[in-house]
mmCIF file of C-alpha atoms in Angstrom:
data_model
loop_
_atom_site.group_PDB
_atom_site.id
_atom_site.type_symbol
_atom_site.label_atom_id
_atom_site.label_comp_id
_atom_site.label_asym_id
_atom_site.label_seq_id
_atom_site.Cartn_x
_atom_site.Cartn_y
_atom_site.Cartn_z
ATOM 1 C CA UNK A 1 142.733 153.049 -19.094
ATOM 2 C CA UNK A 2 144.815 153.027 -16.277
ATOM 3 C CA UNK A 3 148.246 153.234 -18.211
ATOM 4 C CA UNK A 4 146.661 156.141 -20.452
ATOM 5 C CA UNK A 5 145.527 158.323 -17.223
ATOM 6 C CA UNK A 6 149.215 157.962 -15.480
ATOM 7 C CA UNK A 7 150.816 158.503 -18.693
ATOM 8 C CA UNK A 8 148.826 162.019 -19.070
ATOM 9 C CA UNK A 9 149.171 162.903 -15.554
ATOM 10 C CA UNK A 10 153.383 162.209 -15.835
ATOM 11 C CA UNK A 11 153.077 164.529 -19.162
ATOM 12 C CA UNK A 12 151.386 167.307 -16.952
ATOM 13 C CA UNK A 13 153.462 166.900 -14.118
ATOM 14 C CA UNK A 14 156.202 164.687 -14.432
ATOM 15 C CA UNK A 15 157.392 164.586 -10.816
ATOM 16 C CA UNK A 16 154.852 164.286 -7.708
ATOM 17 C CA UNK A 17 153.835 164.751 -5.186
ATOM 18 C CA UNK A 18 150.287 163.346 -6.953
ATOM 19 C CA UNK A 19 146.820 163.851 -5.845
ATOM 20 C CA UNK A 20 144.723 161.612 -7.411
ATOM 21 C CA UNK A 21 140.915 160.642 -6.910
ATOM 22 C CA UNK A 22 137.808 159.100 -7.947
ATOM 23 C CA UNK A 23 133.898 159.054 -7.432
ATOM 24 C CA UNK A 24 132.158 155.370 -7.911
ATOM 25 C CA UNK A 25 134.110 153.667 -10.395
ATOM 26 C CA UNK A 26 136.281 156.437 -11.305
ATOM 27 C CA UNK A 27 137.691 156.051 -7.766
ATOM 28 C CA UNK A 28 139.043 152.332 -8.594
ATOM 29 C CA UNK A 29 140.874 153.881 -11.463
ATOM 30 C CA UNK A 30 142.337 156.766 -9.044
ATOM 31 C CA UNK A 31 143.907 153.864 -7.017
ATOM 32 C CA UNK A 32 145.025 151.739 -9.541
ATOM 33 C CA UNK A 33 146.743 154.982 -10.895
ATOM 34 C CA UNK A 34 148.085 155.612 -7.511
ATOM 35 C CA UNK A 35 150.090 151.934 -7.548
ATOM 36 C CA UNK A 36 151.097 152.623 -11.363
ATOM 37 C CA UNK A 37 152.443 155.785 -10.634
ATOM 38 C CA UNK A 38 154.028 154.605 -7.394
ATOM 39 C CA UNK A 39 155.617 151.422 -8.747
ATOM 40 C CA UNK A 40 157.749 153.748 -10.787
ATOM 41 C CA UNK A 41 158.910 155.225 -8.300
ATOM 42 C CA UNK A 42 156.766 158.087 -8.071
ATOM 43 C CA UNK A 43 155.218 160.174 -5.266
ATOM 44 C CA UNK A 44 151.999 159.820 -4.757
ATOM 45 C CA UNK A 45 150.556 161.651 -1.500
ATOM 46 C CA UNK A 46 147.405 161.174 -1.481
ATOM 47 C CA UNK A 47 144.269 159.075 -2.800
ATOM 48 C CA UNK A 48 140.165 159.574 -2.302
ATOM 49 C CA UNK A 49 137.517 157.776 -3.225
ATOM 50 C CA UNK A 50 134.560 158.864 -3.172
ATOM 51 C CA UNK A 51 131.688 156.044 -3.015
ATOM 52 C CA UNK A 52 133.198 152.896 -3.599
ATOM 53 C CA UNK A 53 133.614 149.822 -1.761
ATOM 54 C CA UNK A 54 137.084 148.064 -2.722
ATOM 55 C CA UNK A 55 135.338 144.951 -3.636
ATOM 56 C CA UNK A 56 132.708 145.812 -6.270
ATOM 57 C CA UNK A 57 131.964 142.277 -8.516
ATOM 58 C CA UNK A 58 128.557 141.590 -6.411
ATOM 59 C CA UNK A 59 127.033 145.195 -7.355
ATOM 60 C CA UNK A 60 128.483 145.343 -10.878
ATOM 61 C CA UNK A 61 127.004 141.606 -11.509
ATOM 62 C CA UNK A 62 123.795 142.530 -9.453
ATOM 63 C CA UNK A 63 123.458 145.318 -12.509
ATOM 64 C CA UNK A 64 121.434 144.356 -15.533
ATOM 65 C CA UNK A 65 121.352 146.622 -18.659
ATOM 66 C CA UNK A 66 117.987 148.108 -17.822
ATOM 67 C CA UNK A 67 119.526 149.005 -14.275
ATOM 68 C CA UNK A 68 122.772 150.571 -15.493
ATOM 69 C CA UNK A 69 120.455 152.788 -18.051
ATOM 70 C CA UNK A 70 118.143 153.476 -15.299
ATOM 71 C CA UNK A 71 121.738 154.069 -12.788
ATOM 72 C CA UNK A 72 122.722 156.472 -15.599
ATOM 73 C CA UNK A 73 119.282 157.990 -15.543
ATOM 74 C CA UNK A 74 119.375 158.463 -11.865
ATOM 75 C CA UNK A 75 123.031 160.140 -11.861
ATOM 76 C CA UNK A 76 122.150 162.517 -14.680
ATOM 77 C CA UNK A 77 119.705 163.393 -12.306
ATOM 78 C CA UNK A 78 116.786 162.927 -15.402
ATOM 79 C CA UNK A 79 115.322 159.923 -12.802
ATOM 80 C CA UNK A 80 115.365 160.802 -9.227
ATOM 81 C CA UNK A 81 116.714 158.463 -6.995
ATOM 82 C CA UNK A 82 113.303 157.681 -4.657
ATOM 83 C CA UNK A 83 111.089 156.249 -7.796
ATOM 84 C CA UNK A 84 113.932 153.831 -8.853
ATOM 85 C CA UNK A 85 112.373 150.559 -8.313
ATOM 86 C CA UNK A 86 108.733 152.283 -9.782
ATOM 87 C CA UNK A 87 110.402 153.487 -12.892
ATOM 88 C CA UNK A 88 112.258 149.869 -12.893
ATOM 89 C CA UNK A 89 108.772 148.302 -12.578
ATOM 90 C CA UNK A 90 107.425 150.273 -14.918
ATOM 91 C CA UNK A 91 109.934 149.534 -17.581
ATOM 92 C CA UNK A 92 109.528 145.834 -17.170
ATOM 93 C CA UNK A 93 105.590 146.155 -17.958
ATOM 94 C CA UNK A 94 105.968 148.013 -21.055
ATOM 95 C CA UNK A 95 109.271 145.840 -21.772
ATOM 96 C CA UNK A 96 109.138 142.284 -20.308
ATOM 97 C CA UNK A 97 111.873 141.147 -22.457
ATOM 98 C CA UNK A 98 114.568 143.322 -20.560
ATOM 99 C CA UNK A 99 113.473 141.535 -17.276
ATOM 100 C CA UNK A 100 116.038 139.330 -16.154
ATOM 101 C CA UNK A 101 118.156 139.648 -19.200
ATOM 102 C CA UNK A 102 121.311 141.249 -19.213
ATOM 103 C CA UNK A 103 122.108 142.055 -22.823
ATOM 104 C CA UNK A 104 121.043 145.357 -24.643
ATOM 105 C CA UNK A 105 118.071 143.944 -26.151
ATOM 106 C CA UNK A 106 117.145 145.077 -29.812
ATOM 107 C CA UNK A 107 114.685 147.220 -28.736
ATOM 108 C CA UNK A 108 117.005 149.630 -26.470
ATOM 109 C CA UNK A 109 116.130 152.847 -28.756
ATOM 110 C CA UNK A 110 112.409 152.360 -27.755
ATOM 111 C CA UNK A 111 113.619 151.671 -24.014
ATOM 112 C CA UNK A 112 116.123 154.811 -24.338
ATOM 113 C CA UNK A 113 113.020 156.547 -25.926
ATOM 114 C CA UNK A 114 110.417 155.351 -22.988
ATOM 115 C CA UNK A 115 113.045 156.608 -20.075
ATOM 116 C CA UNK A 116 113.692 159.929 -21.791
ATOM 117 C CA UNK A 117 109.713 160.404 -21.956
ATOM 118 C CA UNK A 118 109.678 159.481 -18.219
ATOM 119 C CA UNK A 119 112.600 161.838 -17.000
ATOM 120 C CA UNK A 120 112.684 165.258 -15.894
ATOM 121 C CA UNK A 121 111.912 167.421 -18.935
ATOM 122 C CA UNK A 122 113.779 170.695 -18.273
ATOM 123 C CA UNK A 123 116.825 168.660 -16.717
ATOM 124 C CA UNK A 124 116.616 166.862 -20.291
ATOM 125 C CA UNK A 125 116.785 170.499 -21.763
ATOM 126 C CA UNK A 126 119.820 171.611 -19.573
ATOM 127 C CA UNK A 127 121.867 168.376 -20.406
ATOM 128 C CA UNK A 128 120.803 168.835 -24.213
ATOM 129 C CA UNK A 129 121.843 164.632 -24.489
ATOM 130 C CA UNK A 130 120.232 163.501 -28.197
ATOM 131 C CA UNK A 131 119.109 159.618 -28.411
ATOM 132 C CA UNK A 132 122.451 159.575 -30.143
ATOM 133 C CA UNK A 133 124.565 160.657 -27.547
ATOM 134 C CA UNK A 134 122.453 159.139 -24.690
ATOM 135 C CA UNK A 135 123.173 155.730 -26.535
ATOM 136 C CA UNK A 136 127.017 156.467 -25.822
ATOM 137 C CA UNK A 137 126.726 157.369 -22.720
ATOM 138 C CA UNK A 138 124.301 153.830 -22.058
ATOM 139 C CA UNK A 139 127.273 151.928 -23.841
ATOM 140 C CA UNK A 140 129.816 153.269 -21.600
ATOM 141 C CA UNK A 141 128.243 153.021 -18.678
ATOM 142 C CA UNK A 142 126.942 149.197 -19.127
ATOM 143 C CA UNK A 143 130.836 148.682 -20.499
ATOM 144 C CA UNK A 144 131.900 150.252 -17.282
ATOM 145 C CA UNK A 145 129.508 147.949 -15.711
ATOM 146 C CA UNK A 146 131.018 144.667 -17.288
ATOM 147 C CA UNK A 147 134.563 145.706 -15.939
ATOM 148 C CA UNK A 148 134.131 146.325 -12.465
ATOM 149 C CA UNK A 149 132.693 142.883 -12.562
ATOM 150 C CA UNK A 150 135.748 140.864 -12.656
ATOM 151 C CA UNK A 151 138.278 143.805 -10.886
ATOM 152 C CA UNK A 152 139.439 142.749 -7.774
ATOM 153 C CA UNK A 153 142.169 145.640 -6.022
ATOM 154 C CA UNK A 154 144.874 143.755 -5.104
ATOM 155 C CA UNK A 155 148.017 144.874 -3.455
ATOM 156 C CA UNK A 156 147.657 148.267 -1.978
ATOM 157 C CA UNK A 157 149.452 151.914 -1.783
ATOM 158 C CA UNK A 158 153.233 151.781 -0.337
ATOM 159 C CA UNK A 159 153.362 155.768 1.019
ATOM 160 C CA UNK A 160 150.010 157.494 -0.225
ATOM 161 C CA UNK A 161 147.622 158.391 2.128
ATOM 162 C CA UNK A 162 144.101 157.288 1.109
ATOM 163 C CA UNK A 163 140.839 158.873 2.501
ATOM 164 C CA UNK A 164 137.741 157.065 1.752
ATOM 165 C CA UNK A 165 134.348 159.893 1.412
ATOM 166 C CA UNK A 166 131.238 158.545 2.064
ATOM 167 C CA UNK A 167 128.435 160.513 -0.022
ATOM 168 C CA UNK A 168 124.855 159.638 -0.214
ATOM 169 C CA UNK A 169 124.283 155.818 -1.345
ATOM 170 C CA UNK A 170 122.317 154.832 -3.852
ATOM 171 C CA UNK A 171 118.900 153.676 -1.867
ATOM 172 C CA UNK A 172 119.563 149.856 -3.047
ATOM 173 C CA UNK A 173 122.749 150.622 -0.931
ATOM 174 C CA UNK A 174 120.725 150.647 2.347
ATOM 175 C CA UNK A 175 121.743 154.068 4.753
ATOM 176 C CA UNK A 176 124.735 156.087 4.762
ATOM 177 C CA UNK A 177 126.004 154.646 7.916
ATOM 178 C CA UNK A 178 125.580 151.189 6.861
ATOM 179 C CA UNK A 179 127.021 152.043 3.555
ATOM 180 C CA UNK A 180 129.871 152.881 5.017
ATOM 181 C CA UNK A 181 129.659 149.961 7.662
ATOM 182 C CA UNK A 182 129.189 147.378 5.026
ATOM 183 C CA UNK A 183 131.014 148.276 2.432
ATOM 184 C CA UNK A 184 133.202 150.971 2.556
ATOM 185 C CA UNK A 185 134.944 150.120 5.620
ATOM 186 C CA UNK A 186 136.620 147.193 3.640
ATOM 187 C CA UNK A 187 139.076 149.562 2.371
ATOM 188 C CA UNK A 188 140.956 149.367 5.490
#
């Protein structure tokens, strides 16, 4: 992924300076771009993350199927963020086989089918997401998931300046300012 973004930044613009960034996991990517691009010899001025601590494996193993799904729910903003842990709850009564298991179990259409019943109706309408394409986006996002669990940064940026944005946590995160106390300050 990381080869494939440089390579299509270099064809846009083949010399820097670079700006490059990143919200959640897309922000791991934007530095691991930044050390591609800069390794050959590229400039690269500037990096920002948006949302994500450096070291990520605890969260991304902390995240079950149902929770990415729900996670996906939440950032399509079809869930809203304060009835997490109800519609979590919720899920496990009507489906106590997802509890505690992290692999899409063979009932994940009827899951996928249950969450889109409990999600914002018209928000459904504006993002006009079929089961189909909802599935895709549940693949990607658990795939996504399963990545960040073994990626530990290592090295860091030889010239680019890097800012680190703090936006609102998820709640599971705890408050902003010990969000950014926690985890995000391990950037530096």
């Amino acid at each position: 992924m990381v080869t494939a973004y440089a390579t299509a930044i270099e064809s846009k613009q083949a010399e820097g300076p670079y700006y490059v960034g990143g919200y959640s996991f897309g922000g791991a990517v934007a530095f691991e771009i930044a050390k591609k691009l800069e390794a050959k010899g590229k400039t690269v001025a500037w990096v920002g993350v948006f949302n994500l601590p450096p070291h990520i494996q605890f969260r991304m193993k902390e995240l079950i199927w149902v929770e990415v799904l729900i996670n996906l729910f939440m950032f399509l903003a079809l869930v809203p963020s304060n009835v997490f842990e109800k519609v979590k709850n919720e899920l496990y009564e009507v489906f106590p086989n997802t509890r505690g298991s992290d692999v899409e179990p063979e009932n994940s259409v009827d899951i996928l089918n249950w969450l889109l019943e409990h999600s914002d109706q018209k928000r459904l309408q504006e993002l006009q997401l079929s089961i189909e394409e909802i599935t895709r986006w549940g693949h990607v996002a658990y795939t996504l998931s399963c990545l960040g669990r073994t990626y530990d940064p290592v090295g860091g940026l030889q010239k680019a300046l890097m800012t680190i944005f703090c936006a609102i946590p998820l709640p599971q995160m705890g408050t902003r300012e010990v969000f950014k106390r926690d985890r995000l300050s391990h950037w530096n």
